[in-house]
Coordinates of C-alpha atoms and ligand atoms in Angstrom, one line a residue:
M1 CA -67.2 -97.8 101.2
S2 CA -63.7 -97.4 102.4
Q3 CA -62.3 -100.4 104.2
I4 CA -61.2 -99.8 107.8
R5 CA -57.5 -100.4 108.3
L6 CA -55.5 -100.6 111.4
K7 CA -52.6 -98.2 111.4
I8 CA -49.3 -99.5 112.8
A9 CA -46.2 -97.5 113.5
I10 CA -42.8 -99.3 113.3
Q11 CA -39.3 -98.0 113.4
K12 CA -38.1 -96.6 110.1
S13 CA -34.6 -97.8 110.4
G14 CA -32.5 -99.1 113.3
R15 CA -32.4 -102.1 115.6
L16 CA -36.1 -102.9 115.6
Y17 CA -36.8 -102.4 111.9
E18 CA -35.8 -105.8 110.5
D19 CA -37.5 -107.8 113.2
S20 CA -40.7 -105.7 113.0
V21 CA -41.0 -106.2 109.2
Q22 CA -40.0 -109.8 109.5
L23 CA -42.7 -110.4 112.2
L24 CA -45.4 -109.0 109.9
K25 CA -44.1 -111.1 107.0
E26 CA -44.3 -114.2 109.1
C27 CA -47.9 -113.3 110.0
G28 CA -48.5 -113.6 106.2
I29 CA -48.8 -109.8 105.8
Q30 CA -47.3 -108.6 102.5
L31 CA -46.2 -105.0 102.5
R32 CA -45.7 -103.0 99.3
N33 CA -42.4 -101.2 98.6
V34 CA -41.0 -101.1 102.1
K35 CA -37.8 -99.3 101.3
D36 CA -37.6 -95.6 101.7
R37 CA -41.2 -95.1 102.4
L38 CA -43.0 -93.2 105.1
R39 CA -46.1 -95.3 104.9
T40 CA -47.4 -98.3 103.0
E41 CA -50.3 -100.6 103.0
A42 CA -50.6 -104.4 103.2
D43 CA -52.0 -106.1 100.2
N44 CA -53.8 -108.9 102.0
F45 CA -54.6 -107.6 105.5
P46 CA -56.3 -104.4 106.6
L47 CA -53.1 -102.8 107.9
E48 CA -51.4 -99.5 107.1
V49 CA -47.8 -99.1 108.2
F50 CA -46.1 -95.9 109.2
F51 CA -42.3 -95.8 109.4
L52 CA -41.1 -93.5 112.2
R53 CA -38.3 -92.8 114.6
D54 CA -38.8 -95.0 117.6
D55 CA -38.9 -92.0 120.0
D56 CA -42.0 -90.7 118.2
I57 CA -44.0 -93.9 118.2
P58 CA -45.5 -93.6 121.8
Q59 CA -46.8 -90.1 121.0
Y60 CA -48.3 -91.1 117.7
V61 CA -50.1 -94.0 119.4
E62 CA -51.3 -91.9 122.3
D63 CA -52.7 -89.3 119.7
G64 CA -54.3 -92.0 117.7
V65 CA -52.4 -91.0 114.5
A66 CA -51.3 -94.7 114.7
D67 CA -53.6 -97.2 116.4
I68 CA -50.8 -99.5 117.4
G69 CA -47.0 -99.5 117.3
I70 CA -43.9 -101.6 117.9
V71 CA -41.4 -100.0 120.3
G72 CA -38.9 -100.9 123.0
E73 CA -40.2 -100.9 126.6
N74 CA -37.3 -98.5 127.4
V75 CA -38.7 -95.9 124.9
L76 CA -42.3 -96.5 126.0
Q77 CA -41.4 -95.9 129.7
E78 CA -39.2 -92.9 129.0
K79 CA -41.8 -91.1 126.9
N80 CA -44.5 -91.9 129.5
K81 CA -47.4 -91.7 127.1
K82 CA -50.8 -93.2 127.4
A83 CA -50.8 -96.6 125.6
F84 CA -51.5 -100.2 126.4
V85 CA -48.9 -102.9 126.1
V86 CA -50.8 -105.7 124.2
E87 CA -48.0 -108.2 123.5
A88 CA -44.3 -108.7 124.4
L89 CA -42.6 -109.6 121.1
G90 CA -39.4 -111.3 122.3
F91 CA -36.9 -109.3 120.2
G92 CA -34.9 -106.1 120.8
K93 CA -33.9 -107.4 124.2
C94 CA -31.6 -105.2 126.3
R95 CA -31.4 -103.5 129.7
L96 CA -30.9 -100.0 130.9
S97 CA -28.1 -100.2 133.4
L98 CA -25.9 -98.0 135.5
A99 CA -22.2 -98.3 134.7
I100 CA -19.2 -96.8 136.5
P101 CA -15.4 -96.6 135.6
R102 CA -14.0 -100.1 136.0
A103 CA -11.4 -99.1 138.5
E104 CA -14.0 -97.7 141.0
E105 CA -15.8 -99.6 143.7
Y106 CA -19.6 -99.6 143.7
E107 CA -21.2 -99.2 147.1
G108 CA -24.9 -99.5 146.3
V109 CA -27.5 -97.1 145.1
Q110 CA -26.9 -94.7 148.0
S111 CA -23.4 -94.0 146.7
L112 CA -25.0 -92.3 143.6
Q113 CA -26.0 -89.3 145.9
G114 CA -24.6 -86.1 144.3
K115 CA -23.0 -87.8 141.4
K116 CA -23.3 -86.7 137.8
I117 CA -24.9 -89.3 135.6
A118 CA -25.0 -89.1 131.8
T119 CA -28.0 -90.8 130.1
S120 CA -30.5 -90.6 127.2
Y121 CA -33.2 -91.8 129.7
P122 CA -33.6 -89.0 132.2
F123 CA -37.2 -89.8 133.1
I124 CA -36.6 -93.5 133.9
L125 CA -33.4 -92.6 135.7
Q126 CA -35.1 -89.9 137.8
E127 CA -37.9 -92.3 138.8
F128 CA -35.3 -94.9 139.8
L129 CA -33.4 -92.4 141.9
K130 CA -36.6 -91.2 143.5
E131 CA -37.6 -94.7 144.4
H132 CA -34.2 -95.1 146.2
N133 CA -34.4 -91.6 147.9
V134 CA -31.2 -90.5 146.0
T135 CA -30.6 -87.1 144.4
A136 CA -28.1 -87.0 141.6
D137 CA -27.3 -84.6 138.7
I138 CA -28.7 -86.1 135.5
H139 CA -27.0 -85.0 132.4
E140 CA -29.1 -85.7 129.3
I141 CA -27.2 -86.6 126.1
S142 CA -28.7 -88.1 123.0
G143 CA -25.9 -90.4 121.8
S144 CA -22.5 -91.9 122.6
V145 CA -23.4 -91.8 126.3
E146 CA -20.6 -94.3 127.1
I147 CA -17.8 -91.8 126.4
A148 CA -19.1 -89.3 129.0
P149 CA -17.0 -90.5 132.0
G150 CA -13.9 -90.7 129.9
I151 CA -14.1 -87.1 128.7
G152 CA -15.0 -85.8 132.2
L153 CA -18.6 -85.0 131.4
A154 CA -20.0 -87.3 134.0
D155 CA -19.1 -89.7 136.8
M156 CA -21.1 -92.6 135.4
V157 CA -23.7 -93.5 132.9
A158 CA -27.2 -95.0 132.6
D159 CA -27.3 -96.6 129.2
L160 CA -28.7 -99.5 127.2
V161 CA -26.6 -102.7 127.3
S162 CA -27.0 -105.9 125.3
S163 CA -23.7 -107.8 125.0
G164 CA -21.8 -105.4 127.3
S165 CA -19.0 -104.8 124.9
T166 CA -19.6 -101.1 124.4
L167 CA -19.2 -100.5 128.1
F168 CA -16.2 -102.7 128.3
M169 CA -14.5 -100.9 125.4
N170 CA -15.0 -97.6 127.2
G171 CA -13.5 -98.8 130.5
L172 CA -16.9 -99.0 132.3
K173 CA -18.6 -101.8 134.3
E174 CA -22.3 -102.5 134.8
V175 CA -23.3 -102.2 138.4
E176 CA -27.1 -101.9 138.5
T177 CA -30.0 -102.9 136.2
I178 CA -32.7 -100.2 136.1
L179 CA -34.9 -101.8 133.5
E180 CA -35.1 -105.0 131.5
S181 CA -36.5 -104.2 128.0
Q182 CA -37.7 -105.9 124.8
A183 CA -39.9 -104.8 121.9
V184 CA -43.6 -104.7 122.6
M185 CA -46.7 -104.1 120.7
I186 CA -48.6 -101.0 122.1
S187 CA -52.1 -99.9 121.4
N188 CA -54.1 -96.7 121.6
I189 CA -56.4 -96.8 124.6
A190 CA -59.6 -96.2 122.7
L191 CA -59.7 -98.4 119.6
S192 CA -63.0 -98.7 117.8
S193 CA -64.6 -102.2 117.9
E194 CA -63.7 -102.7 114.2
Q195 CA -60.1 -101.8 115.0
E196 CA -60.1 -104.0 118.0
L197 CA -61.2 -106.9 115.8
I198 CA -58.3 -106.4 113.4
L199 CA -55.9 -106.1 116.3
Q200 CA -57.1 -109.4 117.7
K201 CA -56.6 -111.1 114.3
L202 CA -53.1 -109.7 114.1
L203 CA -52.4 -110.9 117.7
F204 CA -53.7 -114.3 116.9
R205 CA -51.2 -114.6 114.1
I206 CA -48.3 -113.1 116.1
R207 CA -48.9 -115.6 118.9
A208 CA -48.9 -118.5 116.5
V209 CA -45.6 -117.3 115.0
K210 CA -44.1 -116.8 118.5
K211 CA -45.2 -120.2 119.6
A212 CA -43.8 -121.9 116.5
Q213 CA -40.4 -120.2 117.1
K214 CA -40.3 -121.8 120.6
N215 CA -41.1 -125.3 119.3
K216 CA -39.6 -127.9 117.0
Y217 CA -41.3 -130.8 115.1
I218 CA -39.5 -134.1 115.8
L219 CA -39.7 -137.3 113.8
L220 CA -38.0 -140.5 114.9
N221 CA -37.9 -144.2 114.4
A222 CA -38.6 -146.4 117.4
P223 CA -38.4 -150.2 117.9
N224 CA -42.0 -151.3 118.9
D225 CA -40.8 -152.9 122.1
Q226 CA -39.5 -149.5 123.2
L227 CA -42.6 -147.5 122.0
T228 CA -44.2 -147.0 125.4
Q229 CA -41.1 -145.6 127.0
I230 CA -40.4 -143.3 124.0
I231 CA -43.9 -142.0 123.8
G232 CA -43.7 -141.3 127.6
L233 CA -40.8 -138.9 126.9
L234 CA -42.7 -136.9 124.3
P235 CA -45.4 -134.3 125.1
G236 CA -46.9 -133.6 121.7
M237 CA -49.8 -131.3 121.1
K238 CA -52.4 -133.9 122.1
S239 CA -50.3 -137.1 122.0
P240 CA -47.5 -138.2 119.6
T241 CA -48.5 -139.5 116.2
V242 CA -47.4 -143.2 115.7
L243 CA -47.2 -144.7 112.3
P244 CA -46.0 -148.2 111.3
L245 CA -42.7 -148.4 109.3
A246 CA -42.3 -150.7 106.3
I247 CA -39.8 -152.6 108.3
E248 CA -41.5 -155.0 110.7
G249 CA -41.1 -154.2 114.4
W250 CA -40.5 -150.5 114.0
S251 CA -42.7 -147.3 114.1
S252 CA -42.3 -143.7 113.1
V253 CA -43.1 -141.3 115.9
H254 CA -43.9 -137.6 115.3
S255 CA -44.3 -135.0 118.0
V256 CA -43.6 -131.3 119.0
L257 CA -40.9 -130.4 121.5
S258 CA -40.3 -127.0 123.2
E259 CA -36.9 -125.4 122.9
D260 CA -36.3 -125.4 126.6
T261 CA -36.5 -129.1 127.2
F262 CA -35.3 -130.1 123.7
W263 CA -31.7 -131.3 124.3
D264 CA -32.6 -133.2 127.5
I265 CA -35.3 -135.1 125.8
I266 CA -33.3 -135.9 122.7
E267 CA -30.6 -137.5 124.8
Q268 CA -33.2 -139.6 126.7
L269 CA -34.9 -140.6 123.4
K270 CA -31.5 -141.9 122.1
E271 CA -30.9 -143.9 125.3
A272 CA -34.4 -145.4 124.9
G273 CA -33.5 -146.7 121.5
A274 CA -34.8 -144.0 119.1
E275 CA -33.0 -143.8 115.8
G276 CA -33.0 -141.5 112.7
I277 CA -34.1 -138.5 114.8
L278 CA -35.1 -135.6 112.5
V279 CA -35.8 -132.1 113.9
V280 CA -37.7 -129.6 111.8
P281 CA -38.6 -125.9 112.4
I282 CA -42.3 -125.1 112.7
E283 CA -43.6 -122.2 110.7
K284 CA -46.9 -121.5 112.5
M285 CA -48.4 -123.2 115.5
I286 CA -52.1 -122.8 116.3
V287 CA -53.3 -124.4 119.5
Ligands
LIG301 O1 -33.5 -93.5 114.6 P1 -34.3 -94.0 115.8 O2 -34.5 -92.9 116.9 O3 -35.5 -94.7 115.4 O4 -33.4 -95.2 116.5 P2 -32.4 -95.1 117.7 O5 -31.0 -94.9 117.2 O6 -32.9 -94.3 118.8 O7 -32.5 -96.6 118.3 P3 -31.8 -98.0 117.9 O8 -32.2 -98.4 116.5 O9 -30.4 -97.9 118.2 O10 -32.5 -98.9 118.9 C1 -33.9 -99.2 118.9 C2 -34.2 -100.0 120.1 O11 -33.5 -101.2 120.1 C3 -33.9 -99.4 121.5 O12 -34.8 -98.4 121.9 C4 -33.9 -100.7 122.4 O13 -35.2 -100.9 122.7 C5 -33.4 -101.8 121.4 N1 -32.0 -102.2 121.7 C6 -31.7 -103.5 121.9 C7 -30.9 -101.5 121.7 C8 -29.9 -102.3 122.0 N2 -30.3 -103.6 122.1 C9 -28.5 -101.8 122.1 N3 -27.6 -102.5 122.4 N4 -30.7 -100.1 121.6 C10 -29.5 -99.6 121.7 N5 -28.4 -100.4 121.9 C11 -27.1 -99.7 122.0 C12 -26.8 -99.0 123.3 O14 -27.3 -97.7 123.3 C13 -25.2 -99.0 123.3 O15 -24.8 -97.9 122.6 O16 -26.0 -100.6 121.7 C14 -24.9 -100.2 122.6 C15 -24.6 -101.3 123.6 O17 -24.6 -102.6 123.0 P4 -23.6 -103.7 123.5 O18 -24.0 -105.0 122.8 O19 -22.2 -103.3 123.2 O20 -23.9 -103.9 125.0
LIG302 ZN1 -34.5 -93.2 118.9

């Protein structure tokens, strides 16, 4: 009997490739010969991996050639294919923005009326303009969109931005965010119950990895007379673990802290008398 495998499509090379492969690795999924392959199988999980151009992934997932895929929300929306988003993955963050020559004034979306806008995202841009009752001339180009105004091809651009340095180096300024994007896991809309089961197993692991990335394990020494105050500062998964130290009057306290509150709490812990504070990364976190 052939074993049922879930087929996942990930980017073959480019900005999402490393993080996608890394995520699978952190989920304990070992892939055979990843380099220069079109497809491979996992040794220890019922997963088959296809390496594709990101633009093709939504179509493959809609058609069921792949059951699931990892792709940017920008590409998913632009391709407008039938697929569910099952999990936001937290990497590949960027935004699709409108940018105009730096010397020009921006007077709101209405001022786009009749303008020529260069973009690789004509569908999303068209929807955005429609929403604002604006008609503009959309000029689709597939790469180096940012040079279009400089060479007289367009008045402005709608392009992906992360640090903003590409726009800056081309004399452009960001004036409007059309879409915030990150990598997401998408799924075919009609998975079999066996496939759904494998997907849920994979998602369980992904969530444990993501949660671990957001949290740190903290160990510290506390004088016993300050224990109540120190424990009060720590959330922990249930409550902090407290163990006696070999030195009389001191305890070792272990807990888990979220990245968001981390520095604030560390400062308060020090003020409350905590010493020898160690902070350790967590590999997986299952709650
Ligand atoms: O070959 P294939 O078609 O698979 O890849 P691709 O060349 O189409 O895509 P790739 O690898 O460049 O990007 C894949 C995905 O990464 C995108 O669809 C986004 O979801 C995400 N992503 C995140 C980005 C960026 N950040 C990004 N900064 N994609 C592109 N950029 C480009 C942008 O187009 C611009 O040219 O980087 C430049 C701007 O960067 P900053 O830092 O200068 O603002
Ligand atoms: Zn692409």
